Short mmCIF file of C-alpha atoms in Angstrom, two decimals:
data_model
loop_
_atom_site.label_atom_id
_atom_site.label_comp_id
_atom_site.label_asym_id
_atom_site.label_seq_id
_atom_site.Cartn_x
_atom_site.Cartn_y
_atom_site.Cartn_z
CA MET A 1 -264.95 4.14 -98.86
CA ASN A 2 -262.05 4.83 -97.59
CA LYS A 3 -260.34 8.14 -98.41
CA LEU A 4 -258.38 7.20 -101.26
CA THR A 5 -261.28 5.96 -102.75
CA ARG A 6 -264.33 8.67 -102.78
CA LEU A 7 -260.83 11.59 -104.16
CA PHE A 8 -260.79 9.17 -107.60
CA ILE A 9 -265.05 9.98 -107.36
CA TYR A 10 -263.72 12.47 -106.11
CA ILE A 11 -262.07 14.07 -108.99
CA PHE A 12 -263.64 11.86 -111.70
CA LEU A 13 -266.86 13.55 -110.41
CA VAL A 14 -264.93 17.15 -111.42
CA VAL A 15 -263.51 15.36 -114.87
CA LEU A 16 -267.17 14.78 -115.89
CA ALA A 17 -269.28 17.83 -115.09
CA ALA A 18 -266.71 19.79 -116.75
CA GLY A 19 -266.70 17.15 -119.54
CA CYS A 20 -270.63 17.60 -119.64
CA SER A 21 -270.64 21.47 -119.13
CA PRO A 22 -271.61 23.81 -122.94
CA SER A 23 -268.99 25.24 -124.38
CA LYS A 24 -269.12 28.67 -123.08
CA PRO A 25 -266.02 31.38 -124.72
CA ALA A 26 -263.57 32.75 -121.62
CA PRO A 27 -264.04 36.36 -121.46
CA ASN A 28 -261.40 37.64 -122.58
CA GLN A 29 -261.11 35.04 -125.78
CA THR A 30 -261.32 36.42 -128.97
CA VAL A 31 -263.43 35.42 -131.91
CA ARG A 32 -261.64 34.67 -135.30
CA GLN A 33 -262.44 37.37 -137.60
CA THR A 34 -262.84 34.94 -140.32
CA ILE A 35 -266.02 34.97 -142.97
CA ARG A 36 -266.84 31.67 -144.51
CA TYR A 37 -268.59 33.21 -148.10
CA ASN A 38 -269.63 30.68 -151.17
CA ILE A 39 -270.13 33.37 -154.31
CA GLY A 40 -270.72 30.01 -156.33
CA ALA A 41 -268.96 29.79 -159.70
CA GLU A 42 -265.56 30.52 -160.43
CA PRO A 43 -265.49 34.04 -162.10
CA ALA A 44 -263.55 34.93 -166.15
CA THR A 45 -260.50 37.01 -164.52
CA LEU A 46 -260.33 40.02 -161.45
CA ASP A 47 -259.90 42.65 -164.44
CA PRO A 48 -262.43 45.44 -163.47
CA ALA A 49 -261.95 46.48 -167.24
CA LEU A 50 -262.19 43.04 -168.96
CA SER A 51 -265.01 41.30 -165.98
CA ASN A 52 -268.71 41.80 -166.55
CA GLY A 53 -270.65 39.63 -163.97
CA VAL A 54 -271.35 40.10 -160.63
CA THR A 55 -269.31 37.93 -159.46
CA GLU A 56 -266.15 39.72 -160.43
CA GLN A 57 -267.48 42.41 -159.13
CA THR A 58 -267.88 41.35 -156.07
CA LEU A 59 -264.23 40.26 -155.57
CA GLU A 60 -262.99 44.06 -157.45
CA ASN A 61 -265.12 45.63 -154.95
CA ALA A 62 -263.21 43.77 -152.15
CA LEU A 63 -259.81 44.26 -153.94
CA LEU A 64 -259.85 47.29 -155.43
CA GLU A 65 -261.05 50.50 -154.48
CA GLY A 66 -262.66 53.15 -156.47
CA LEU A 67 -262.90 57.08 -156.41
CA VAL A 68 -266.35 56.62 -154.17
CA ARG A 69 -267.68 53.93 -152.06
CA MET A 70 -271.85 52.85 -151.87
CA ASP A 71 -272.96 53.14 -148.28
CA ARG A 72 -275.00 51.00 -146.80
CA ASP A 73 -278.02 53.00 -147.90
CA GLY A 74 -276.91 53.19 -151.50
CA ASN A 75 -275.01 56.33 -151.33
CA PRO A 76 -272.26 57.92 -152.38
CA SER A 77 -269.33 57.70 -149.99
CA PRO A 78 -265.63 59.10 -149.70
CA GLY A 79 -263.59 56.79 -151.21
CA ILE A 80 -259.76 57.93 -153.19
CA ALA A 81 -261.73 60.77 -153.42
CA LYS A 82 -261.72 62.32 -149.81
CA SER A 83 -264.15 65.21 -151.80
CA TRP A 84 -265.18 66.80 -155.08
CA GLU A 85 -266.67 69.30 -156.78
CA VAL A 86 -269.22 69.40 -159.60
CA SER A 87 -269.40 72.84 -161.98
CA GLU A 88 -272.82 74.50 -162.54
CA ASP A 89 -273.51 73.35 -165.86
CA GLY A 90 -273.69 69.73 -164.36
CA LYS A 91 -270.24 68.99 -166.72
CA THR A 92 -267.66 69.17 -165.12
CA TYR A 93 -265.91 67.00 -162.11
CA ILE A 94 -263.09 67.74 -159.80
CA PHE A 95 -261.69 65.40 -157.68
CA THR A 96 -259.99 65.24 -154.90
CA LEU A 97 -257.52 62.50 -153.51
CA ARG A 98 -256.44 61.48 -150.09
CA GLU A 99 -253.31 60.06 -149.67
CA SER A 100 -253.38 56.36 -150.86
CA THR A 101 -251.24 53.65 -151.60
CA TRP A 102 -250.96 50.28 -153.80
CA THR A 103 -251.14 46.84 -152.38
CA ASP A 104 -247.42 47.32 -152.30
CA GLY A 105 -246.57 50.41 -151.18
CA GLU A 106 -246.58 52.49 -153.92
CA PRO A 107 -248.63 56.11 -154.18
CA LEU A 108 -251.58 56.55 -155.53
CA THR A 109 -251.83 58.92 -157.67
CA ALA A 110 -254.49 60.75 -160.06
CA GLU A 111 -252.47 59.69 -162.99
CA ASP A 112 -253.33 56.32 -161.87
CA PHE A 113 -256.82 57.08 -162.77
CA VAL A 114 -256.64 59.10 -165.99
CA TYR A 115 -254.53 55.52 -166.94
CA SER A 116 -256.85 53.44 -166.10
CA TRP A 117 -259.74 55.02 -167.77
CA ARG A 118 -258.20 55.93 -171.26
CA ARG A 119 -257.62 51.50 -170.98
CA VAL A 120 -260.23 50.73 -170.01
CA LEU A 121 -261.68 52.74 -173.91
CA ASP A 122 -259.17 51.89 -175.66
CA PRO A 123 -259.98 49.58 -178.67
CA GLU A 124 -257.05 47.47 -177.47
CA THR A 125 -258.57 46.29 -174.54
CA ALA A 126 -261.49 45.57 -175.94
CA SER A 127 -263.87 47.23 -172.90
CA PRO A 128 -267.53 45.12 -172.28
CA TYR A 129 -267.91 47.89 -170.59
CA ALA A 130 -266.33 50.55 -172.43
CA TYR A 131 -269.47 52.33 -172.85
CA GLN A 132 -270.13 53.89 -169.26
CA LEU A 133 -267.33 56.11 -169.22
CA TYR A 134 -269.01 57.19 -173.65
CA TYR A 135 -269.36 60.26 -171.19
CA LEU A 136 -266.25 61.89 -170.95
CA VAL A 137 -265.51 64.27 -173.67
CA ASN A 138 -264.16 61.96 -176.79
CA GLY A 139 -264.70 59.03 -174.82
CA GLU A 140 -267.08 56.81 -177.31
CA ALA A 141 -265.05 58.52 -180.62
CA PHE A 142 -261.81 57.87 -177.77
CA ASN A 143 -263.41 54.31 -177.66
CA ALA A 144 -264.54 54.44 -181.86
CA GLY A 145 -260.51 55.20 -182.71
CA LYS A 146 -262.05 58.45 -184.80
CA VAL A 147 -259.68 60.19 -181.88
CA LYS A 148 -256.90 59.32 -182.32
CA ASP A 149 -254.78 60.71 -179.80
CA PRO A 150 -255.41 60.02 -175.80
CA ALA A 151 -255.37 63.61 -174.63
CA GLU A 152 -258.05 64.65 -175.69
CA VAL A 153 -260.50 62.43 -173.56
CA GLY A 154 -261.99 64.51 -170.55
CA VAL A 155 -260.01 62.51 -167.70
CA ARG A 156 -256.79 64.47 -166.87
CA ALA A 157 -254.79 65.37 -164.02
CA GLU A 158 -253.45 68.20 -162.01
CA GLY A 159 -250.58 67.11 -159.61
CA LYS A 160 -251.12 64.05 -157.89
CA ASP A 161 -254.51 65.22 -155.94
CA LYS A 162 -256.41 65.93 -157.83
CA LEU A 163 -258.67 64.55 -160.96
CA ILE A 164 -260.22 66.80 -163.56
CA VAL A 165 -263.27 64.93 -165.38
CA THR A 166 -265.34 66.58 -168.24
CA LEU A 167 -268.71 65.08 -169.34
CA THR A 168 -270.01 65.57 -172.50
CA GLU A 169 -273.30 66.41 -170.60
CA PRO A 170 -274.93 66.59 -167.05
CA VAL A 171 -274.93 62.70 -165.97
CA PRO A 172 -277.65 62.10 -162.61
CA TYR A 173 -275.63 59.52 -161.69
CA PHE A 174 -272.44 59.50 -162.30
CA LEU A 175 -271.29 60.27 -159.40
CA SER A 176 -271.77 56.91 -158.10
CA LEU A 177 -271.20 55.26 -161.79
CA THR A 178 -267.24 56.14 -159.67
CA ALA A 179 -268.28 53.71 -157.57
CA PHE A 180 -268.43 50.76 -160.64
CA PRO A 181 -265.61 48.48 -161.27
CA THR A 182 -265.21 49.70 -163.85
CA LEU A 183 -263.96 53.04 -163.64
CA PHE A 184 -261.44 51.10 -160.58
CA PRO A 185 -258.14 52.53 -161.11
CA VAL A 186 -256.07 49.67 -161.77
CA ASN A 187 -251.96 49.23 -161.58
CA LYS A 188 -249.49 50.74 -164.71
CA LYS A 189 -246.82 48.91 -163.67
CA ALA A 190 -248.43 45.24 -162.84
CA VAL A 191 -250.39 46.00 -166.54
CA ASP A 192 -247.78 46.44 -167.66
CA LYS A 193 -245.62 43.49 -166.77
CA ASP A 194 -247.65 41.23 -167.83
CA GLY A 195 -250.89 42.84 -168.92
CA ALA A 196 -252.89 38.54 -169.76
CA GLY A 197 -252.66 37.45 -166.41
CA TRP A 198 -252.12 40.70 -163.92
CA ALA A 199 -255.46 40.15 -162.41
CA GLN A 200 -255.21 35.99 -162.00
CA ASN A 201 -252.48 35.62 -159.62
CA PRO A 202 -252.18 36.95 -155.82
CA ALA A 203 -248.55 37.67 -157.07
CA THR A 204 -249.05 39.57 -159.47
CA PHE A 205 -252.89 41.63 -158.46
CA THR A 206 -251.65 44.43 -157.05
CA GLY A 207 -255.18 46.53 -155.62
CA ASN A 208 -256.27 49.01 -153.02
CA GLY A 209 -259.13 47.95 -151.71
CA PRO A 210 -260.39 47.00 -147.86
CA PHE A 211 -258.55 43.29 -148.37
CA LYS A 212 -255.85 41.66 -150.29
CA LEU A 213 -255.27 38.58 -153.50
CA THR A 214 -253.17 35.63 -151.13
CA ALA A 215 -254.75 32.34 -152.35
CA TRP A 216 -256.65 31.45 -155.77
CA GLU A 217 -257.20 27.95 -155.32
CA HIS A 218 -259.28 27.40 -159.00
CA ASN A 219 -262.66 26.39 -159.29
CA LYS A 220 -262.25 25.87 -154.64
CA GLN A 221 -261.95 29.04 -153.50
CA PHE A 222 -260.39 32.75 -152.94
CA ILE A 223 -258.63 33.96 -149.67
CA LEU A 224 -258.49 37.56 -148.59
CA GLU A 225 -256.76 38.53 -146.13
CA LYS A 226 -256.97 42.50 -144.46
CA ASN A 227 -254.66 45.41 -146.47
CA GLU A 228 -252.99 47.07 -143.76
CA ARG A 229 -251.95 49.36 -146.37
CA TYR A 230 -255.83 50.59 -146.97
CA TRP A 231 -256.50 54.07 -146.36
CA ASP A 232 -259.84 53.09 -143.96
CA GLN A 233 -257.46 49.86 -141.97
CA GLU A 234 -259.00 51.22 -139.10
CA SER A 235 -262.80 50.35 -139.95
CA VAL A 236 -261.84 46.63 -141.84
CA ARG A 237 -262.82 43.98 -138.89
CA LEU A 238 -262.41 41.43 -140.55
CA LYS A 239 -258.46 39.55 -141.30
CA SER A 240 -259.87 36.95 -143.69
CA LEU A 241 -262.55 37.11 -145.88
CA VAL A 242 -262.63 33.06 -146.87
CA VAL A 243 -265.14 32.90 -151.31
CA THR A 244 -265.70 29.23 -152.03
CA LEU A 245 -266.74 28.66 -155.27
CA VAL A 246 -268.97 25.79 -155.33
CA ASP A 247 -272.04 26.29 -158.23
CA ASP A 248 -274.58 23.67 -156.55
CA SER A 249 -276.65 25.62 -155.19
CA ASN A 250 -277.60 21.85 -152.80
CA THR A 251 -274.00 21.53 -151.74
CA GLU A 252 -273.75 25.63 -150.81
CA LEU A 253 -276.53 24.81 -149.19
CA ALA A 254 -274.75 21.56 -147.03
CA MET A 255 -272.13 23.68 -146.78
CA PHE A 256 -274.30 25.80 -144.73
CA GLU A 257 -275.72 24.10 -142.00
CA SER A 258 -272.51 21.87 -141.67
CA GLY A 259 -271.08 25.50 -140.77
CA GLN A 260 -268.87 25.41 -143.26
CA ILE A 261 -270.03 28.38 -144.66
CA ASP A 262 -270.89 31.93 -143.07
CA ILE A 263 -272.66 32.84 -146.72
CA ALA A 264 -274.57 31.42 -148.96
CA GLU A 265 -276.35 33.11 -151.56
CA THR A 266 -278.16 31.08 -154.01
CA PRO A 267 -280.62 28.17 -151.36
CA PRO A 268 -281.88 26.72 -153.59
CA TYR A 269 -285.40 27.51 -155.13
CA ARG A 270 -287.08 23.94 -153.75
CA GLU A 271 -285.57 24.31 -150.23
CA VAL A 272 -286.92 28.20 -149.60
CA GLU A 273 -289.81 27.43 -148.62
CA ARG A 274 -288.65 25.82 -145.91
CA LEU A 275 -286.08 28.15 -144.95
CA ALA A 276 -287.70 30.23 -144.57
CA LYS A 277 -290.64 28.92 -142.26
CA SER A 278 -287.20 28.09 -140.25
CA ASN A 279 -286.65 31.61 -139.81
CA LEU A 280 -283.47 31.12 -141.26
CA LEU A 281 -283.68 32.97 -145.36
CA LYS A 282 -282.92 36.61 -144.86
CA LEU A 283 -284.43 38.71 -148.12
CA SER A 284 -282.53 41.59 -149.54
CA PRO A 285 -284.25 44.81 -152.45
CA ASP A 286 -282.70 43.60 -155.61
CA LEU A 287 -282.80 45.60 -158.99
CA SER A 288 -282.47 42.61 -160.91
CA ASN A 289 -284.68 40.24 -163.90
CA GLU A 290 -284.39 37.13 -165.26
CA PHE A 291 -284.87 36.83 -168.68
CA TYR A 292 -284.83 34.65 -171.47
CA MET A 293 -282.93 36.14 -174.62
CA PHE A 294 -283.42 35.76 -178.14
CA ASN A 295 -281.07 35.08 -180.90
CA THR A 296 -283.13 37.78 -183.68
CA ASN A 297 -279.80 36.71 -186.53
CA LEU A 298 -281.10 33.24 -186.81
CA PRO A 299 -285.25 32.56 -187.84
CA PRO A 300 -287.73 31.37 -186.92
CA PHE A 301 -286.43 33.62 -183.78
CA ASP A 302 -286.31 37.09 -186.27
CA ASP A 303 -289.60 37.46 -186.33
CA VAL A 304 -291.13 39.13 -184.04
CA ARG A 305 -294.73 37.18 -183.67
CA VAL A 306 -293.35 34.01 -182.54
CA ARG A 307 -290.60 35.75 -179.75
CA GLN A 308 -294.15 37.48 -178.81
CA ALA A 309 -295.68 33.74 -179.13
CA LEU A 310 -293.61 32.73 -177.02
CA SER A 311 -294.36 35.27 -173.94
CA LEU A 312 -297.20 35.57 -174.18
CA ALA A 313 -297.37 30.89 -173.41
CA ILE A 314 -295.40 32.07 -170.00
CA ASP A 315 -298.47 32.15 -167.24
CA ARG A 316 -295.60 34.36 -164.71
CA GLU A 317 -297.41 34.22 -162.20
CA ALA A 318 -298.00 30.84 -161.43
CA LEU A 319 -294.17 30.90 -161.65
CA VAL A 320 -293.15 32.82 -159.19
CA SER A 321 -295.53 31.85 -157.10
CA LYS A 322 -294.58 27.52 -157.09
CA VAL A 323 -291.07 27.41 -158.62
CA THR A 324 -289.34 30.00 -157.48
CA MET A 325 -290.73 30.75 -154.31
CA GLY A 326 -288.46 33.51 -152.74
CA GLY A 327 -290.81 37.04 -152.93
CA GLU A 328 -289.81 37.01 -157.09
CA LYS A 329 -292.14 39.14 -158.81
CA ALA A 330 -293.65 38.37 -162.27
CA ALA A 331 -292.34 41.01 -164.50
CA TYR A 332 -294.45 42.99 -167.65
CA ALA A 333 -291.84 44.98 -168.54
CA PHE A 334 -287.81 45.29 -168.31
CA VAL A 335 -286.64 47.32 -166.14
CA PRO A 336 -287.77 46.64 -162.46
CA PRO A 337 -290.24 47.43 -159.52
CA GLY A 338 -287.55 50.47 -157.45
CA VAL A 339 -285.47 52.02 -159.77
CA ASN A 340 -285.39 55.47 -158.75
CA GLY A 341 -288.13 57.26 -161.19
CA PRO A 342 -288.44 60.90 -162.33
CA ALA A 343 -288.74 63.07 -158.78
CA PRO A 344 -287.11 61.89 -155.39
CA GLY A 345 -289.06 58.79 -154.05
CA GLN A 346 -290.81 58.61 -157.07
CA GLU A 347 -290.23 55.41 -159.42
CA PHE A 348 -289.65 54.89 -162.56
CA ARG A 349 -291.96 51.51 -162.50
CA SER A 350 -294.75 53.54 -161.52
CA LEU A 351 -295.12 55.41 -165.05
CA ASP A 352 -296.37 52.20 -165.95
CA GLU A 353 -296.41 48.67 -164.55
CA LYS A 354 -297.61 46.53 -167.38
CA LEU A 355 -296.01 47.09 -171.46
CA ILE A 356 -296.67 43.27 -172.16
CA ALA A 357 -299.43 41.09 -171.18
CA GLY A 358 -300.08 38.33 -169.23
CA PHE A 359 -300.38 34.45 -170.06
CA ASN A 360 -302.44 34.70 -172.56
CA PRO A 361 -302.84 30.87 -174.43
CA ALA A 362 -305.28 31.76 -177.34
CA GLU A 363 -303.33 34.91 -178.85
CA ALA A 364 -300.17 33.28 -178.65
CA ARG A 365 -301.46 29.91 -180.99
CA LYS A 366 -303.01 32.97 -182.99
CA LEU A 367 -299.24 34.39 -182.91
CA LEU A 368 -297.66 31.43 -183.45
CA ALA A 369 -299.78 30.55 -186.37
CA GLU A 370 -299.41 33.46 -188.43
CA ALA A 371 -295.79 33.05 -188.61
CA GLY A 372 -296.87 30.09 -190.18
CA TYR A 373 -296.29 27.08 -187.44
CA PRO A 374 -300.23 26.19 -186.63
CA GLU A 375 -300.54 24.65 -183.45
CA GLY A 376 -296.70 24.22 -183.39
CA ARG A 377 -296.47 22.22 -186.55
CA GLY A 378 -293.28 22.34 -188.31
CA PHE A 379 -291.44 24.35 -185.38
CA PRO A 380 -287.89 23.58 -184.88
CA LYS A 381 -286.94 22.55 -181.47
CA VAL A 382 -285.65 24.70 -179.29
CA LYS A 383 -282.00 24.88 -178.08
CA LEU A 384 -282.55 26.79 -174.63
CA LEU A 385 -279.04 27.42 -172.83
CA LEU A 386 -278.85 28.11 -169.31
CA SER A 387 -275.15 28.55 -167.10
CA ASN A 388 -275.17 25.12 -164.66
CA ASN A 389 -276.73 27.12 -161.83
CA GLN A 390 -279.03 24.58 -160.20
CA ASN A 391 -281.46 27.47 -159.33
CA HIS A 392 -281.78 27.99 -163.40
CA ARG A 393 -283.22 24.46 -164.55
CA PRO A 394 -286.37 24.20 -162.56
CA VAL A 395 -288.13 28.41 -163.88
CA ALA A 396 -286.46 26.95 -167.24
CA GLU A 397 -287.71 23.28 -167.13
CA ALA A 398 -291.96 24.79 -166.33
CA LEU A 399 -290.80 27.57 -168.50
CA THR A 400 -290.35 24.44 -171.07
CA GLY A 401 -293.72 22.99 -170.15
CA MET A 402 -295.95 26.58 -170.51
CA TRP A 403 -294.65 26.12 -174.09
CA LYS A 404 -295.29 22.27 -174.56
CA GLU A 405 -298.96 22.53 -172.96
CA THR A 406 -299.75 26.41 -174.70
CA LEU A 407 -298.09 25.52 -178.84
CA GLY A 408 -296.17 21.92 -179.00
CA ILE A 409 -293.60 23.75 -178.66
CA GLU A 410 -290.36 20.82 -178.59
CA ALA A 411 -287.06 21.68 -176.43
CA GLU A 412 -284.33 20.79 -175.27
CA ILE A 413 -282.16 22.15 -172.10
CA ILE A 414 -277.63 22.46 -172.65
CA GLU A 415 -276.48 23.79 -169.52
CA GLN A 416 -272.75 24.80 -169.85
CA GLU A 417 -270.12 25.96 -166.99
CA TYR A 418 -270.47 29.76 -166.56
CA LYS A 419 -267.32 30.68 -168.57
CA VAL A 420 -268.36 28.62 -171.71
CA TYR A 421 -271.93 30.07 -171.50
CA PHE A 422 -270.53 33.60 -171.87
CA ARG A 423 -267.66 32.47 -174.60
CA THR A 424 -271.69 31.52 -176.09
CA LEU A 425 -273.32 34.23 -176.08
CA ASP A 426 -270.40 36.64 -177.26
CA GLU A 427 -269.67 33.30 -180.16
CA ARG A 428 -273.89 34.25 -180.48
CA ASP A 429 -273.82 30.09 -181.08
CA TYR A 430 -277.37 29.91 -179.35
CA GLN A 431 -281.28 30.51 -179.97
CA VAL A 432 -282.43 31.09 -176.76
CA ALA A 433 -281.03 31.99 -173.69
CA ARG A 434 -281.67 32.20 -169.42
CA VAL A 435 -279.82 35.66 -168.32
CA GLY A 436 -280.47 37.65 -165.15
CA TRP A 437 -279.65 41.65 -165.61
CA ASN A 438 -277.99 42.98 -161.82
CA ALA A 439 -278.54 47.29 -162.22
CA ASP A 440 -274.80 49.36 -162.17
CA TYR A 441 -276.17 52.10 -160.60
CA ASN A 442 -279.20 52.61 -160.10
CA ASP A 443 -280.98 54.57 -162.77
CA PRO A 444 -282.78 52.83 -165.79
CA MET A 445 -280.25 53.80 -168.17
CA THR A 446 -278.85 50.59 -166.77
CA PHE A 447 -281.30 47.91 -167.95
CA LEU A 448 -282.36 50.43 -171.73
CA ASP A 449 -278.81 50.73 -172.46
CA LEU A 450 -278.31 47.36 -172.82
CA TRP A 451 -280.03 47.53 -175.74
CA GLU A 452 -279.02 49.48 -177.90
CA THR A 453 -277.82 48.52 -181.66
CA ASP A 454 -274.36 47.05 -181.87
CA GLY A 455 -273.85 47.27 -177.90
CA PRO A 456 -271.25 45.08 -176.40
CA ASN A 457 -273.59 44.04 -174.36
CA ASN A 458 -277.02 43.01 -177.26
CA GLN A 459 -276.72 39.37 -177.60
CA ALA A 460 -278.83 39.63 -179.27
CA ASP A 461 -278.08 41.55 -181.90
CA TRP A 462 -280.80 43.69 -182.26
CA SER A 463 -281.77 47.34 -183.30
CA ASN A 464 -284.55 49.68 -184.00
CA GLU A 465 -283.44 53.07 -185.30
CA GLU A 466 -286.73 54.65 -183.11
CA TYR A 467 -285.42 53.23 -179.19
CA ASP A 468 -281.85 54.50 -180.01
CA ARG A 469 -282.47 58.06 -180.96
CA LEU A 470 -285.14 58.12 -177.31
CA LEU A 471 -282.02 56.92 -175.42
CA GLU A 472 -279.69 59.30 -176.71
CA GLU A 473 -283.06 62.06 -176.33
CA ALA A 474 -282.50 60.78 -172.41
CA ARG A 475 -278.74 61.73 -172.27
CA LEU A 476 -279.58 65.24 -172.94
CA ALA A 477 -282.65 65.25 -171.62
CA LYS A 478 -282.22 68.27 -168.79
CA ASP A 479 -285.55 68.12 -167.49
CA PRO A 480 -286.47 65.42 -164.82
CA GLY A 481 -289.92 64.12 -166.32
CA ALA A 482 -288.62 64.37 -170.49
CA ARG A 483 -285.91 62.84 -169.38
CA MET A 484 -288.01 59.52 -168.08
CA ASP A 485 -290.64 59.73 -170.17
CA ALA A 486 -287.99 58.50 -172.78
CA PHE A 487 -286.93 56.20 -171.54
CA LEU A 488 -290.44 54.57 -171.05
CA ARG A 489 -291.04 55.12 -174.62
CA ALA A 490 -287.98 53.35 -176.37
CA GLU A 491 -288.97 50.52 -172.89
CA LYS A 492 -292.40 50.40 -174.69
CA ILE A 493 -290.89 49.69 -177.91
CA LEU A 494 -288.70 47.30 -176.23
CA MET A 495 -291.15 44.75 -175.10
CA ASP A 496 -293.21 45.31 -178.09
CA GLU A 497 -290.73 43.67 -180.03
CA GLN A 498 -289.39 41.44 -177.21
CA PRO A 499 -285.70 40.41 -178.29
CA VAL A 500 -286.10 40.17 -174.93
CA MET A 501 -288.80 38.25 -172.40
CA PRO A 502 -288.65 39.43 -169.21
CA VAL A 503 -290.12 36.51 -166.49
CA TYR A 504 -289.63 38.24 -163.38
CA TYR A 505 -288.05 40.70 -160.61
CA TYR A 506 -285.79 39.06 -158.07
CA THR A 507 -286.30 39.47 -154.02
CA ASN A 508 -281.58 39.01 -153.07
CA PRO A 509 -282.46 35.56 -150.42
CA TYR A 510 -279.67 34.52 -148.91
CA LEU A 511 -278.11 33.03 -145.38
CA GLU A 512 -276.70 34.34 -143.06
CA ASN A 513 -275.38 33.25 -140.00
CA ASP A 514 -276.50 35.99 -136.65
CA ASN A 515 -273.35 35.81 -135.83
CA ILE A 516 -272.02 37.80 -137.87
CA GLN A 517 -272.88 42.18 -139.02
CA GLY A 518 -272.22 44.17 -140.34
CA VAL A 519 -272.28 42.72 -144.06
CA ILE A 520 -274.41 45.24 -147.04
CA HIS A 521 -276.57 43.33 -148.87
CA PRO A 522 -276.92 45.87 -151.71
CA SER A 523 -279.72 46.37 -154.60
CA PHE A 524 -277.49 46.78 -157.49
CA ALA A 525 -273.92 45.85 -158.32
CA PHE A 526 -272.45 43.27 -156.19
CA PHE A 527 -273.97 40.67 -154.93
CA ALA A 528 -272.04 42.04 -150.34
CA ASP A 529 -269.55 44.28 -149.93
CA PHE A 530 -267.13 43.16 -146.40
CA LYS A 531 -265.49 46.62 -146.24
CA TRP A 532 -267.71 47.18 -142.23
CA ALA A 533 -268.00 43.44 -141.92
CA SER A 534 -267.04 41.96 -138.20
CA VAL A 535 -267.84 38.30 -136.66
CA ASN A 536 -269.27 38.47 -133.19
#
């Protein structure tokens, strides 16, 4: 072998060795600070005054910020307000705002909050969450049109940095509520210029949160980039957040396993067991429930015996052990475990865990017969409405199978795209609908005020005077024990009449790559908070 041949062989081996070596990051190599996150269906809007879904609220929490922001432990921490004082009677809050700006560079002032809160309460806005501000003096009266002058509502500015809020009664969770999107500030100039479209277009969306909106490709993805004008931008390590809009959970899982996304929000129920065994599945607490809602305007669902029969025909334990398998807990009441009770460390659910009976086929058949449908004869075919999330269908199929087997009732499952589904509910064009509810704050009120007479989210159109009275009693109660007792008595009425049929309490199963750090998966209000997230 001559020298030239040996040289060629040497070069070949060096090149081969280099090609076969595992790729290692250089010591000074920087990691791209981008998280790819799938949130599911396309949101209906990013206007916090008009949204009422967790998908919308999660994005709004990245793009906007209220007076406070919930920390990792679920406690309010300073946001746009750097400090606050509460009067001795608990009715007056004085917030001191820090210097901060909108994404267009204009200063954000206390008057922006006054404008935004009055806008939510303005009847012309038709905000589905206006009742979150009924705690303010004249808030409900202004929303109802009984008070015409917005200056009479209990929120005002003193200078640029003082926001004075006056409540009708003390509200234990009011500070946490200011972290909820309905109470976020919106930019008056942007809204005045295009009231219907400002929140639908990255060019007109003016925010004040950790990220700014730079692209919205409908039914595909959002691109958010770090907001360099955010007051706490030093805490934001991510350069960008790519939020994909894939509502098929099987496709989402395939994207995660092929490395196309870093976080998957809704792994398919059928894959949960495999994912758990392979240690890919992560779980976090979740103050939310899954229930089926009856349109009480329509026969035969206007008959409480029918609703009770349908509920007694459901084997909830079988649903959570054989269908969902994500650690969910069968629900025999409406307010889920984990919600605060009358004393620190005491859960509301500890007062009474079971307000409805479990699976009881004999009693279910008896009630249905008393309602005029012995063995299901003459009962109309049930049209069961779902949004088109793949995880909803297996539960609905199991549930309608139980109705068929126990009561002889036929059912048709109707799936609709996310925005169409909400419109169908609002128009009351349904018989029975699958619904989930995630707490807005940690208090029983966030689950129970849904069902007050004429409430904007009471799409069952159920009404009960005693129920309404008990919620008002809870609002006025100064003693925590008396307040929780009023909640419990109200919940018992709700569960006796069952305009809604609870099925199970959620956990939050999700998939997240191990190199992702600092994402908060809160138990209420949002799917995830990315302010403190990073890629390592």
